[in-house]
Amino acid sequence: MLQEIRERAQGWIAWAIVILITIPFALWGIQSYLGVGTEPIVATVNGTEIKTRDLDMRVEETRMRMRERLGAAYRPELFEGAALRDQVLEGMIQEQLLLQASLDMGLRASSLELQGAILANPAFQRDGRFDKETYDRMMQLQGMSAMQYEESLRQRIVGTQIQRALVASELVTEQELTGAVHLDRQQRRLSYLRLPKAEFRNDSPLPEEEIQAWYESHADRYRTPERVKLTYMVLDAAQLSAGQPVDEEALRDRYAEQLETFRTPEQRRARHILVTLDQGADQAAEAEAKARIEAIRARLTAGEAFATVAQEVSQDPGSASQGGDLGLLGQGVMDPAFEGATFALELGQLSEPVRTPFGYHLIEVTQIQPETLKPFEEVRDQLATEVSQGSTESAFYDMAERLANLVYEHPDSLEPAATALGLPLQTSDWVGREGGADLLASPKVVAAAFSDEVLREGTNSDLIEPEPEVLRAIVLRVTEHEEAAPKPLAEVREEIITTLRERKAAEAAQVAAKAMVERLQAGETLASLAASQPVTEAGLVARDSAAVPADVLDLAFTLPPVAAGAPRYGFRPAADGDALVVAVTEVVDGDLGGLDEAALQGTRRELAQVLGSSYFDTLLKDMAFRAKIEREPMGEEQSR
Amino acid sequence: MNVYETDEEKVEAIKGWWKENGLSVAGGLAIGLAAVFGWRAWVDHQEGQAQQASAAFEQLVATVETGNADAARTQARLLLEKHGDSAYGALTQLMLAKVEIAAQQPQAARQALEQAMAKAPEPGLAKVAALRLARLLMAQGEREAALALIAREDQGGPFAADFAALRGDLALASGRVAEARADYERAIAQGAANTALLRLKLENLPPAG
C-alpha cells in the first residue's frame, strides 16, 4: 500500500495540490492564520470591530491630556473609573459610524487637503515652517510609517467633511432671522418690589414636635463627620543636613578620588609648514617632497622668519595664512607622529621633517603651557557642598529605611522608632477626611490615616512620602477615632429653630406675594399696594440688562406677553428667600431696523452655526439609531 | 487513476494534456489577470474622481464663505456636471441652496433642496435637506406644502424633535396656539436644534385659555 501512495504522490495531481496550497501562504503569510480572532474587542459597529487595545490606548491618552491640562488639580479618582472608559468608547463608536457613513457615501479626502493639514500642523514645523526631518522624527516617535499616518489623517479629514458641509450650508430665512431678533432682543417695561422675609418672621415658640420631626427627617444634616487624632513622626532631610560637621579627611579623600577632574594637562602652541604628499606616493614623489622640505628647512635655519616662509610655501590651507600657527594643542588631537614630534621639541626649536599621512611637516613650538592642577584649597568648598548634599541624601534614605523597618517591626507603637532615631513624636488635633494642616493636608496622608489597617486594625502606617520631589517622609498612627455620628437634638435645637423660622418667613412672604398678585390682577396697582416697600420702576429693559437683578429679569421674561394693554403680574422667591413681585406693562419686540448690516450678518451666522452643528449632532444620532452596534459586556475586571 | 510506467510516458501524458487544455489554461489566466488589473484600475479611477470632487467641493465651501454668489454658482455648476451623481452632488446642492437664499432666489433654492433630497447618499442627509426645505416653504407662506412635506418625511427617530419644532412654528403661524405649545414642548424635551430659541418661543406664547 505504501508503494501505491508513493507512486501516486509523484503524479502531477499531487504537485498541483501542493501548488494550490502554497498560493494562500505566499499571498497572506502565516501570521494571518495564527492571529485570527485572538484580540479582545469591546464593540462592533456595523461589523467593524473596536479593539480593547485601541480603547485602552485612547483612555490612557485622554488621561494624560487631562493630567497635563489640570496639573496639580488633577484628581485621579475622577478619571480612573469606568465612566471615562464608557465616554471614550462612545466617542470611538461615533467616530467609526461617521467614518463608515462618509466612506460608504463616497466621500474622500483629496491629496491637497491632506497636504494642507500636514503643512499646517505645528508639531511638524521648525521655525514656523514645515520641516521634513521633524516630520519623519515625529513619525518615528509615534511608531508608524508616514503612509500609515497619512491614511489615518485622511480618515480624520473625511470624518469632518460632512460636518463642515452641514454647518457651511446651513441657511437662515429672513423670516427666521426676524423671528429670532424679535425674541432675542425683546424688551419689557417692568416694575417690581421685594417683600423681605424678615418682615414675616415670627419669633413665637415653635411646637416641640415640629422641631423633632424636622430633626428626624433631616438627620443627615446634623451629623459630626468621622475624624481621628494622630500621633506622627516626620523625617525631614532639611533638618538632617543642618549643623553637620564636615570631615576634612573625607574631603581630602574625595579630592584624591577626583584628582583627574581638577587636572588640566599640558598644552603646546605649535606652528608648522606642510608639503603635501599622498600616503601611497611612489619613491620619486617621496624623494621630491623630501627635497623640498629640506630646502625649506634650510631657509629657516638660515634665518628667515617662520611665519613668512609658512605663508609663502606651506600647503596647509588652514594655517598657512596664520603663519603656520595651529593654536594650543592638547594630547590625543593630532596625528600621532605629529604629536610625538611636537611634544618632544623644546621651546623655539625647529623639528626635523616629520612624515604624517598628510605629507612632510616642519614644526616649531612657540609656547608651552605646563600641566596645572587645582590645589585642594581652591576646590575645598565645592567638595564640601557636594559631600554634605550627598551625605544628607544618603542619611535621609538610610534613616527612612530604618524608620520603615522599625515601625513595621513594632506595629503597635511609634515609641521604639522615635527613641531609636531620636525623632520627636507629634500629635495632631482632630483631623477629618478633608485633611489637616501642613503635611496632614496631603491626600496620601489622609488616605493612610483612614485606611483599614491604620484605622480599624490600629497598626502604624507605612512610611509615606507625600511630595514626590521633596525629601520628607511621615509615619503615623491613629490614637483616637470618632465615627460620624448624629449630633444630639439638644446640641442642634437652636440651629433647627432658626432654620424653621427662616423657612416659615420665606413661605409667608410667598403667600403675601401671591395675594398681592391676585389683587393686582383684580385691578389694583403696584404703587397702591406697596405699603412699606418701595416699588422699583425699571423701565424698558432687555433680557440681558445688568440694571435689574437676574431673578427679576428671569420672572419678567417668562411671563406671557402683554395682550390688550392688560399688565402681567408674577411672583417668585429670590435666592435669599425674599419674595419678588413683578409687573410687566409693555412688551416691545426686537427691531431689525436698529441693527446695522454687520450685526445682522453676525446674527445670521450665529443662527446658522447653532442650527447646522445641531443638525450634524442629530445626524450622528440618526446614524447610530440605524446602525448595528454591539457593545461587549464590559468586564468589571477590565475597568478595575 | 492511471499510473505511468516510464518517464517517457509521463512526458507524453503531460504534452497531450497541454495540447488539449493549454489554450484554455492560458486564456483563463489572461482573463483572470485582466479582471484583477481592470478592477484595480477602475478602483483607482473611482478614487481619483472622488478626490477631485472632494477638492472641488472644499473650494466651493470656501467660495460660499466669501459671499460671491456668481463664483459659487459657476463652481457648483461645474461640480454638478462632473460629479453630480456622487455624494458631492447632494452636498453641492445643499451649498447652492444657501447661496440662492442669500441671493433672494427662493425658487432656485427650493429646486436645489429638492435635488439634494432626491440625490442624498445617506438617509440622514435627506432628512436635513427636508428640514431646510420645510423651513423655506414656511418662509414662502406655503404652510400646507410644508406640513405635507413634514408628514411625509417625519418617520420618528432622532430627527422627530426637529420636525416637531417646525410643526410648532407652522401651528403658531396659523394661530393654533395650544398645538404650537404642545409641539414646542415635545421638541424641547427631545432635544431639537437651538432649544434656547425654542424656549423663548414657548415662553412668548399667549397664555392658554
PDB file of C-alpha atoms in Angstrom, chain A residues 7-8 10 12-13 101 104-113 154 157-158 161-162 164-176 179-180 183-184 186 188 543 557-561 563 568 587 589 605 607-608 610-612 614-616 618-619 621-623 625-626, chain B residues 1 3-4 10 14 17 46-47 50-52 54-55 57-58 61 64-65 86-88 91 94-95 97-98 101 104 109 113 121-125 127-128 131-132 135-136 138-140 155-159 162 166 169 173 190-194 197 200-201 203-207:
ATOM      1  CA  GLU A   7       3.709   6.365  -6.748  1.00  0.00           C
ATOM      2  CA  ARG A   8       0.616   8.462  -6.665  1.00  0.00           C
ATOM      3  CA  GLN A  10       4.654  11.673  -7.634  1.00  0.00           C
ATOM      4  CA  TRP A  12       1.147  15.678 -11.421  1.00  0.00           C
ATOM      5  CA  ILE A  13      -2.074  15.875  -9.439  1.00  0.00           C
ATOM      6  CA  ALA A 101     -21.010  56.548   6.536  1.00  0.00           C
ATOM      7  CA  ASP A 104     -19.880  54.497   2.038  1.00  0.00           C
ATOM      8  CA  MET A 105     -21.243  57.729   0.650  1.00  0.00           C
ATOM      9  CA  GLY A 106     -18.078  58.040  -1.384  1.00  0.00           C
ATOM     10  CA  LEU A 107     -16.558  60.986   0.417  1.00  0.00           C
ATOM     11  CA  ARG A 108     -12.775  61.173   0.150  1.00  0.00           C
ATOM     12  CA  ALA A 109     -10.036  63.459   1.339  1.00  0.00           C
ATOM     13  CA  SER A 110      -8.071  64.864  -1.560  1.00  0.00           C
ATOM     14  CA  SER A 111      -4.293  64.837  -1.517  1.00  0.00           C
ATOM     15  CA  LEU A 112      -4.425  68.613  -1.488  1.00  0.00           C
ATOM     16  CA  GLU A 113      -6.378  68.690   1.773  1.00  0.00           C
ATOM     17  CA  ARG A 154      -7.193  61.065   5.528  1.00  0.00           C
ATOM     18  CA  ILE A 157     -10.384  64.678   7.309  1.00  0.00           C
ATOM     19  CA  VAL A 158     -13.125  62.603   5.684  1.00  0.00           C
ATOM     20  CA  GLN A 161     -16.032  66.884   5.869  1.00  0.00           C
ATOM     21  CA  ILE A 162     -19.687  66.093   6.331  1.00  0.00           C
ATOM     22  CA  ARG A 164     -18.157  71.144   7.761  1.00  0.00           C
ATOM     23  CA  ALA A 165     -20.528  70.724   4.815  1.00  0.00           C
ATOM     24  CA  LEU A 166     -23.592  70.748   7.058  1.00  0.00           C
ATOM     25  CA  VAL A 167     -22.530  73.787   9.053  1.00  0.00           C
ATOM     26  CA  ALA A 168     -21.320  75.712   5.997  1.00  0.00           C
ATOM     27  CA  SER A 169     -24.526  75.065   4.048  1.00  0.00           C
ATOM     28  CA  GLU A 170     -26.950  75.940   6.841  1.00  0.00           C
ATOM     29  CA  LEU A 171     -29.367  78.604   5.658  1.00  0.00           C
ATOM     30  CA  VAL A 172     -31.387  81.136   7.573  1.00  0.00           C
ATOM     31  CA  THR A 173     -34.536  82.578   6.020  1.00  0.00           C
ATOM     32  CA  GLU A 174     -35.386  86.252   6.522  1.00  0.00           C
ATOM     33  CA  GLN A 175     -38.466  85.158   8.428  1.00  0.00           C
ATOM     34  CA  GLU A 176     -36.372  83.109  10.846  1.00  0.00           C
ATOM     35  CA  GLY A 179     -38.356  85.971  14.467  1.00  0.00           C
ATOM     36  CA  ALA A 180     -35.129  85.323  16.310  1.00  0.00           C
ATOM     37  CA  LEU A 183     -37.493  87.357  20.622  1.00  0.00           C
ATOM     38  CA  ASP A 184     -33.840  87.690  21.459  1.00  0.00           C
ATOM     39  CA  GLN A 186     -37.259  91.788  23.072  1.00  0.00           C
ATOM     40  CA  ARG A 188     -40.147  94.597  28.546  1.00  0.00           C
ATOM     41  CA  ARG A 543     -33.147  90.212  28.582  1.00  0.00           C
ATOM     42  CA  PHE A 557     -39.385  87.455  30.659  1.00  0.00           C
ATOM     43  CA  THR A 558     -41.141  84.163  31.376  1.00  0.00           C
ATOM     44  CA  LEU A 559     -44.497  85.867  31.955  1.00  0.00           C
ATOM     45  CA  PRO A 560     -46.791  85.649  28.932  1.00  0.00           C
ATOM     46  CA  PRO A 561     -46.646  88.702  26.660  1.00  0.00           C
ATOM     47  CA  ALA A 563     -52.191  91.468  25.498  1.00  0.00           C
ATOM     48  CA  ARG A 568     -48.966  90.794  33.545  1.00  0.00           C
ATOM     49  CA  VAL A 587     -43.586  94.196  25.567  1.00  0.00           C
ATOM     50  CA  ASP A 589     -40.249  93.052  20.135  1.00  0.00           C
ATOM     51  CA  ARG A 605     -24.076  83.426  11.010  1.00  0.00           C
ATOM     52  CA  LEU A 607     -28.093  81.126  13.990  1.00  0.00           C
ATOM     53  CA  ALA A 608     -26.761  79.074  11.086  1.00  0.00           C
ATOM     54  CA  VAL A 610     -26.146  76.702  16.013  1.00  0.00           C
ATOM     55  CA  LEU A 611     -28.629  75.045  13.681  1.00  0.00           C
ATOM     56  CA  GLY A 612     -26.031  73.444  11.409  1.00  0.00           C
ATOM     57  CA  SER A 614     -27.068  70.746  15.945  1.00  0.00           C
ATOM     58  CA  TYR A 615     -28.357  69.082  12.747  1.00  0.00           C
ATOM     59  CA  PHE A 616     -24.982  67.384  12.500  1.00  0.00           C
ATOM     60  CA  THR A 618     -28.769  64.740  15.185  1.00  0.00           C
ATOM     61  CA  LEU A 619     -27.379  63.166  12.008  1.00  0.00           C
ATOM     62  CA  LYS A 621     -27.653  60.113  16.448  1.00  0.00           C
ATOM     63  CA  ASP A 622     -29.667  59.098  13.413  1.00  0.00           C
ATOM     64  CA  MET A 623     -26.745  57.055  12.091  1.00  0.00           C
ATOM     65  CA  PHE A 625     -30.138  54.781  15.501  1.00  0.00           C
ATOM     66  CA  ARG A 626     -29.959  52.918  12.205  1.00  0.00           C
TER      67      ARG A 626
ATOM     68  CA  MET B   1      -6.385   6.782 -11.780  1.00  0.00           C
ATOM     69  CA  VAL B   3      -0.298   5.022 -13.214  1.00  0.00           C
ATOM     70  CA  TYR B   4       2.501   5.732 -15.695  1.00  0.00           C
ATOM     71  CA  LYS B  10       4.718  10.771 -18.225  1.00  0.00           C
ATOM     72  CA  ILE B  14       1.755  15.970 -19.926  1.00  0.00           C
ATOM     73  CA  TRP B  17      -2.809  17.241 -21.667  1.00  0.00           C
ATOM     74  CA  GLN B  46     -13.011  55.988  -8.819  1.00  0.00           C
ATOM     75  CA  GLU B  47     -10.714  57.043  -6.002  1.00  0.00           C
ATOM     76  CA  ALA B  50     -13.778  61.147  -5.621  1.00  0.00           C
ATOM     77  CA  GLN B  51     -10.663  63.027  -4.566  1.00  0.00           C
ATOM     78  CA  GLN B  52     -11.138  65.540  -7.368  1.00  0.00           C
ATOM     79  CA  SER B  54     -13.672  66.478  -2.708  1.00  0.00           C
ATOM     80  CA  ALA B  55     -11.135  69.159  -3.582  1.00  0.00           C
ATOM     81  CA  PHE B  57     -16.230  70.824  -3.020  1.00  0.00           C
ATOM     82  CA  GLU B  58     -13.834  72.249  -0.435  1.00  0.00           C
ATOM     83  CA  VAL B  61     -17.292  75.877   0.548  1.00  0.00           C
ATOM     84  CA  VAL B  64     -19.599  80.435  -0.475  1.00  0.00           C
ATOM     85  CA  GLU B  65     -17.935  81.711   2.674  1.00  0.00           C
ATOM     86  CA  SER B  86     -21.537  61.296  -6.401  1.00  0.00           C
ATOM     87  CA  ALA B  87     -22.216  62.199  -2.788  1.00  0.00           C
ATOM     88  CA  TYR B  88     -20.625  65.556  -3.508  1.00  0.00           C
ATOM     89  CA  LEU B  91     -23.679  68.291  -0.752  1.00  0.00           C
ATOM     90  CA  LEU B  94     -27.110  71.970  -0.130  1.00  0.00           C
ATOM     91  CA  MET B  95     -24.454  74.658  -0.572  1.00  0.00           C
ATOM     92  CA  ALA B  97     -29.493  76.364  -1.649  1.00  0.00           C
ATOM     93  CA  LYS B  98     -27.704  78.558   0.866  1.00  0.00           C
ATOM     94  CA  ILE B 101     -31.399  82.040  -0.250  1.00  0.00           C
ATOM     95  CA  GLN B 104     -33.113  86.135  -2.529  1.00  0.00           C
ATOM     96  CA  ALA B 109     -33.085  77.374  -3.512  1.00  0.00           C
ATOM     97  CA  LEU B 113     -33.031  71.359  -1.820  1.00  0.00           C
ATOM     98  CA  PRO B 121     -26.395  59.428  -0.440  1.00  0.00           C
ATOM     99  CA  GLU B 122     -27.421  58.971   3.174  1.00  0.00           C
ATOM    100  CA  PRO B 123     -30.937  58.924   4.650  1.00  0.00           C
ATOM    101  CA  GLY B 124     -29.914  61.340   7.413  1.00  0.00           C
ATOM    102  CA  LEU B 125     -28.739  63.898   4.869  1.00  0.00           C
ATOM    103  CA  LYS B 127     -33.765  64.491   6.414  1.00  0.00           C
ATOM    104  CA  VAL B 128     -31.590  67.565   6.862  1.00  0.00           C
ATOM    105  CA  LEU B 131     -35.996  70.148   7.226  1.00  0.00           C
ATOM    106  CA  ARG B 132     -34.430  73.024   5.325  1.00  0.00           C
ATOM    107  CA  ARG B 135     -38.421  75.927   6.591  1.00  0.00           C
ATOM    108  CA  LEU B 136     -38.072  77.525   3.181  1.00  0.00           C
ATOM    109  CA  MET B 138     -42.881  78.131   5.500  1.00  0.00           C
ATOM    110  CA  ALA B 139     -40.990  81.345   4.788  1.00  0.00           C
ATOM    111  CA  GLN B 140     -42.678  81.386   1.369  1.00  0.00           C
ATOM    112  CA  GLN B 155     -40.520  58.931  10.337  1.00  0.00           C
ATOM    113  CA  GLY B 156     -39.605  59.055  14.010  1.00  0.00           C
ATOM    114  CA  GLY B 157     -36.015  58.629  15.141  1.00  0.00           C
ATOM    115  CA  PRO B 158     -33.730  61.423  16.274  1.00  0.00           C
ATOM    116  CA  PHE B 159     -34.940  63.928  13.644  1.00  0.00           C
ATOM    117  CA  ASP B 162     -36.666  68.999  14.740  1.00  0.00           C
ATOM    118  CA  LEU B 166     -41.253  73.118  12.682  1.00  0.00           C
ATOM    119  CA  ASP B 169     -43.802  77.178  14.065  1.00  0.00           C
ATOM    120  CA  ALA B 173     -48.299  80.930  12.176  1.00  0.00           C
ATOM    121  CA  GLN B 190     -36.498  65.511  22.658  1.00  0.00           C
ATOM    122  CA  GLY B 191     -33.560  67.862  22.159  1.00  0.00           C
ATOM    123  CA  ALA B 192     -34.299  69.705  18.929  1.00  0.00           C
ATOM    124  CA  ALA B 193     -31.829  72.143  17.392  1.00  0.00           C
ATOM    125  CA  ASN B 194     -31.472  75.539  19.082  1.00  0.00           C
ATOM    126  CA  LEU B 197     -34.620  79.857  20.884  1.00  0.00           C
ATOM    127  CA  LEU B 200     -38.073  81.773  24.058  1.00  0.00           C
ATOM    128  CA  LYS B 201     -40.778  80.942  21.530  1.00  0.00           C
ATOM    129  CA  GLU B 203     -42.419  81.470  26.783  1.00  0.00           C
ATOM    130  CA  ASN B 204     -43.639  84.101  24.366  1.00  0.00           C
ATOM    131  CA  LEU B 205     -46.856  82.230  23.562  1.00  0.00           C
ATOM    132  CA  PRO B 206     -50.084  83.894  24.739  1.00  0.00           C
ATOM    133  CA  PRO B 207     -51.489  82.221  27.849  1.00  0.00           C
TER     134      PRO B 207
END
